[in-house]
Amino acid sequence: EPEVTQTPSHQVTQMGQEVILRCVPISNHLYFYWYRQILGQKVEFLVSFYNNEISEKSEIFDDQFSVERPDGSNFTLKIRSTKLEDSAMYFCASGSPPGSITDTQYFGPGTRLTVL
Amino acid sequence: AQTVTQSQPEMSVQEAETVTLSCTYDTSESDYYLFWYKQPPSRQMILVIRQEAYKQQNATENRFSVNFQKAAKSFSLKISDSQLGDAAMYFCAWSETSGSRLTFGEGTQLTVNP
């Protein structure tokens, strides 16, 4: 069964450094998402991506964040200058295959980002 | 703004018993989708069940079923014949349309006692 994959599983970085989190969505899905979950809190939406552009973003997704689909398979989240409060689990999700009338998002296993 | 509320931070159930997790939401939309996701200690988000608001019939997936009350904006999850592997954090989530963001509740931590 196809699944969303994410790398790395755990990333440790110094405050102020740039990080790139990588995701490979399910191949026939059209929508791609990033969510984050600070430890002990609920899952929060960051951004959605459709047809090679951002379709929606939250207040959290400020100028230090960017997303890219550099090729036909990868979907990346870049944080330009990490802050301590960026420490969280970051989930990639993909959804809505062609012809689907439902909106089911399938999540990857997450990348745990630790900013020191 | 749409909100999702899970009023039970923690629940426990005996193995083989039935438990119901509550979820309410607030929206002015008439068509939308509702979901329950399970998050075990590995922190992977696993889809448990989904419900389309235009469908009156409650969704079921094996031991998992929902009680969807559209007028009351309530979407509870019933787990029958609970198993030790059901122990996890359960999140209720809402989305407006195909492709739109998921809005999550705060989660309910379910413990299954042997």
Short mmCIF file of C-alpha atoms in Angstrom, two decimals:
data_model
loop_
_atom_site.label_atom_id
_atom_site.label_comp_id
_atom_site.label_asym_id
_atom_site.label_seq_id
_atom_site.Cartn_x
_atom_site.Cartn_y
_atom_site.Cartn_z
CA GLU A 1 0.00 0.00 0.00
CA PRO A 2 1.43 3.41 -0.95
CA GLU A 3 2.43 5.68 1.90
CA VAL A 4 3.87 9.10 2.58
CA THR A 5 7.52 9.05 3.58
CA GLN A 6 9.56 11.72 5.36
CA THR A 7 13.26 12.27 5.94
CA PRO A 8 15.01 12.66 8.24
CA SER A 9 13.12 11.12 11.14
CA HIS A 10 14.95 13.37 13.58
CA GLN A 11 16.86 16.58 12.91
CA VAL A 12 18.87 18.50 15.48
CA THR A 13 20.01 22.00 14.58
CA GLN A 14 21.39 25.13 16.15
CA MET A 15 19.24 28.22 16.49
CA GLY A 16 19.61 30.42 13.43
CA GLN A 17 20.46 27.58 11.08
CA GLU A 18 18.46 26.62 8.01
CA VAL A 19 16.78 23.24 7.83
CA ILE A 20 15.05 21.43 5.00
CA LEU A 21 12.52 18.74 5.78
CA ARG A 22 11.74 16.33 2.98
CA CYS A 23 8.63 14.41 2.05
CA VAL A 24 7.63 12.04 -0.70
CA PRO A 25 3.83 12.16 -1.05
CA ILE A 26 1.71 9.35 -2.43
CA SER A 27 2.30 9.40 -6.17
CA ASN A 28 -1.18 10.08 -7.57
CA HIS A 29 -2.18 12.65 -4.94
CA LEU A 30 -2.67 16.27 -5.93
CA TYR A 31 -2.65 18.13 -2.62
CA PHE A 32 0.29 18.33 -0.27
CA TYR A 33 0.41 19.68 3.25
CA TRP A 34 2.67 20.47 6.14
CA TYR A 35 1.49 20.38 9.73
CA ARG A 36 3.36 20.71 12.96
CA GLN A 37 2.79 19.45 16.47
CA ILE A 38 4.58 20.97 19.41
CA LEU A 39 5.05 18.32 22.10
CA GLY A 40 1.88 17.84 24.12
CA GLN A 41 -0.20 20.10 21.88
CA LYS A 42 -2.59 19.60 19.02
CA VAL A 43 -1.66 19.34 15.38
CA GLU A 44 -1.54 22.71 13.58
CA PHE A 45 -1.84 23.39 9.88
CA LEU A 46 1.04 25.22 8.23
CA VAL A 47 0.53 25.20 4.48
CA SER A 48 -1.12 23.42 1.59
CA PHE A 49 0.23 23.11 -1.94
CA TYR A 50 -1.63 22.37 -5.15
CA ASN A 51 -0.75 22.71 -8.81
CA ASN A 52 2.77 23.86 -7.96
CA GLU A 53 1.76 26.73 -5.77
CA ILE A 54 0.65 27.47 -2.22
CA SER A 55 -3.13 27.16 -2.00
CA GLU A 56 -3.51 28.07 1.66
CA LYS A 57 -1.28 28.99 4.58
CA SER A 58 -1.76 29.68 8.25
CA GLU A 59 -0.59 32.55 10.41
CA ILE A 60 2.28 30.36 11.58
CA PHE A 61 3.67 30.11 8.04
CA ASP A 62 5.57 33.38 7.98
CA ASP A 63 8.47 34.55 5.82
CA GLN A 64 10.94 32.18 7.42
CA PHE A 65 9.06 29.21 5.98
CA SER A 66 8.94 28.13 2.35
CA VAL A 67 7.79 25.06 0.46
CA GLU A 68 8.90 23.61 -2.81
CA ARG A 69 8.23 20.69 -5.08
CA PRO A 70 11.61 20.52 -6.79
CA ASP A 71 10.80 17.49 -8.90
CA GLY A 72 7.90 15.15 -9.56
CA SER A 73 8.17 13.30 -6.28
CA ASN A 74 9.63 15.39 -3.44
CA PHE A 75 7.91 18.08 -1.39
CA THR A 76 10.09 20.12 0.96
CA LEU A 77 9.63 22.52 3.86
CA LYS A 78 12.46 24.97 4.48
CA ILE A 79 12.89 26.94 7.67
CA ARG A 80 15.41 29.70 6.96
CA SER A 81 16.54 30.70 10.44
CA THR A 82 15.33 28.32 13.08
CA LYS A 83 14.14 29.49 16.48
CA LEU A 84 13.81 27.54 19.70
CA GLU A 85 10.03 27.60 19.32
CA ASP A 86 10.29 25.80 15.98
CA SER A 87 11.08 22.61 17.88
CA ALA A 88 8.20 20.30 17.03
CA MET A 89 7.15 17.25 15.06
CA TYR A 90 6.54 18.20 11.44
CA PHE A 91 4.11 16.09 9.47
CA CYS A 92 3.76 15.96 5.73
CA ALA A 93 0.43 14.80 4.30
CA SER A 94 -0.99 14.23 0.86
CA GLY A 95 -4.51 13.72 -0.34
CA SER A 96 -7.30 13.86 -2.86
CA PRO A 97 -6.34 11.61 -5.74
CA PRO A 98 -7.96 12.37 -9.09
CA GLY A 99 -11.62 11.44 -9.18
CA SER A 100 -11.90 11.24 -5.42
CA ILE A 101 -14.92 12.92 -3.89
CA THR A 102 -13.59 12.65 -0.39
CA ASP A 103 -10.99 14.67 1.35
CA THR A 104 -8.75 12.20 3.12
CA GLN A 105 -5.27 13.27 4.02
CA TYR A 106 -2.67 10.60 4.61
CA PHE A 107 0.17 11.49 6.92
CA GLY A 108 3.82 10.61 6.89
CA PRO A 109 5.62 9.40 10.01
CA GLY A 110 6.87 12.89 10.85
CA THR A 111 10.23 14.59 11.33
CA ARG A 112 11.12 15.54 14.87
CA LEU A 113 12.95 18.87 14.76
CA THR A 114 14.97 19.90 17.78
CA VAL A 115 16.41 23.43 17.84
CA LEU A 116 19.16 24.01 20.39
CA ALA B 1 -13.28 30.49 12.54
CA GLN B 2 -13.93 26.80 12.63
CA THR B 3 -13.08 25.11 15.89
CA VAL B 4 -12.97 21.50 17.04
CA THR B 5 -13.31 20.66 20.71
CA GLN B 6 -12.53 17.43 22.48
CA SER B 7 -13.63 17.83 26.07
CA GLN B 8 -12.07 14.62 27.40
CA PRO B 9 -8.28 14.97 27.75
CA GLU B 10 -8.05 11.37 29.00
CA MET B 11 -10.21 8.28 28.86
CA SER B 12 -9.67 4.71 29.96
CA VAL B 13 -11.39 1.46 29.10
CA GLN B 14 -11.06 -2.18 30.04
CA GLU B 15 -9.90 -4.54 27.34
CA ALA B 16 -12.88 -5.96 25.37
CA GLU B 17 -15.18 -3.16 26.59
CA THR B 18 -16.64 -0.27 24.62
CA VAL B 19 -15.61 3.35 24.90
CA THR B 20 -16.91 6.54 23.31
CA LEU B 21 -14.77 9.60 22.63
CA SER B 22 -16.52 12.94 22.22
CA CYS B 23 -15.96 15.69 19.70
CA THR B 24 -17.87 18.84 18.91
CA TYR B 25 -17.18 21.38 16.22
CA ASP B 26 -18.33 24.78 15.18
CA THR B 27 -18.92 25.75 11.57
CA SER B 28 -21.39 27.63 9.45
CA GLU B 29 -20.72 25.41 6.44
CA SER B 30 -23.30 22.85 5.37
CA ASP B 31 -20.92 20.51 3.57
CA TYR B 32 -17.70 19.36 5.18
CA TYR B 33 -15.77 16.30 6.26
CA LEU B 34 -14.98 14.92 9.69
CA PHE B 35 -12.21 12.54 10.67
CA TRP B 36 -10.78 10.64 13.57
CA TYR B 37 -7.02 10.10 13.58
CA LYS B 38 -5.09 7.89 15.96
CA GLN B 39 -1.61 8.80 17.17
CA PRO B 40 0.22 5.98 18.99
CA PRO B 41 3.45 6.61 20.93
CA SER B 42 5.37 6.51 17.66
CA ARG B 43 3.53 9.80 16.87
CA GLN B 44 2.48 8.61 13.44
CA MET B 45 -0.95 9.99 12.46
CA ILE B 46 -3.20 7.14 11.33
CA LEU B 47 -6.63 7.67 9.82
CA VAL B 48 -9.27 5.74 11.75
CA ILE B 49 -12.52 6.80 10.14
CA ARG B 50 -14.08 9.60 8.11
CA GLN B 51 -17.58 10.99 7.66
CA GLU B 52 -19.03 13.19 4.94
CA ALA B 53 -21.49 15.71 6.36
CA TYR B 54 -23.99 15.18 3.53
CA LYS B 55 -24.34 11.52 4.45
CA GLN B 56 -26.88 10.77 7.14
CA GLN B 57 -25.59 7.25 7.68
CA ASN B 58 -22.93 6.94 10.34
CA ALA B 59 -19.58 5.62 9.13
CA THR B 60 -18.23 2.33 10.43
CA GLU B 61 -14.86 0.64 10.06
CA ASN B 62 -14.75 -2.75 11.76
CA ARG B 63 -14.72 -2.06 15.53
CA PHE B 64 -14.84 1.71 15.03
CA SER B 65 -18.03 3.64 14.41
CA VAL B 66 -19.17 7.22 14.71
CA ASN B 67 -22.28 8.92 15.97
CA PHE B 68 -22.65 11.97 13.73
CA GLN B 69 -25.25 14.48 14.89
CA LYS B 70 -25.15 17.30 12.35
CA ALA B 71 -27.65 19.59 14.06
CA ALA B 72 -25.81 19.27 17.34
CA LYS B 73 -22.42 19.52 15.59
CA SER B 74 -21.28 16.43 17.38
CA PHE B 75 -19.05 13.64 16.07
CA SER B 76 -18.24 10.94 18.62
CA LEU B 77 -16.12 7.84 18.07
CA LYS B 78 -17.14 4.48 19.50
CA ILE B 79 -14.56 1.77 19.86
CA SER B 80 -16.04 -1.67 20.47
CA ASP B 81 -14.18 -4.68 21.88
CA SER B 82 -11.25 -2.48 22.85
CA GLN B 83 -7.80 -3.93 22.35
CA LEU B 84 -4.48 -3.06 23.93
CA GLY B 85 -3.32 -1.77 20.55
CA ASP B 86 -6.06 0.85 20.59
CA ALA B 87 -4.20 2.75 23.29
CA ALA B 88 -3.21 6.06 21.71
CA MET B 89 -4.03 9.74 21.42
CA TYR B 90 -7.14 10.24 19.30
CA PHE B 91 -7.68 13.45 17.37
CA CYS B 92 -10.93 14.63 15.87
CA ALA B 93 -10.50 16.78 12.75
CA TRP B 94 -12.64 18.82 10.36
CA SER B 95 -12.14 20.06 6.84
CA GLU B 96 -14.33 22.22 4.65
CA THR B 97 -13.76 20.82 1.21
CA SER B 98 -11.55 18.55 -0.78
CA GLY B 99 -8.03 19.90 -0.46
CA SER B 100 -8.61 22.29 2.40
CA ARG B 101 -6.77 22.29 5.71
CA LEU B 102 -7.59 19.97 8.58
CA THR B 103 -8.52 21.64 11.85
CA PHE B 104 -7.75 19.38 14.79
CA GLY B 105 -9.10 19.11 18.30
CA GLU B 106 -6.86 18.94 21.34
CA GLY B 107 -6.90 15.16 21.46
CA THR B 108 -8.05 12.46 23.90
CA GLN B 109 -5.49 10.12 25.40
CA LEU B 110 -7.03 6.64 25.53
CA THR B 111 -5.67 4.04 27.93
CA VAL B 112 -6.71 0.40 27.55
CA ASN B 113 -6.42 -1.62 30.74
CA PRO B 114 -5.82 -5.38 30.53
#
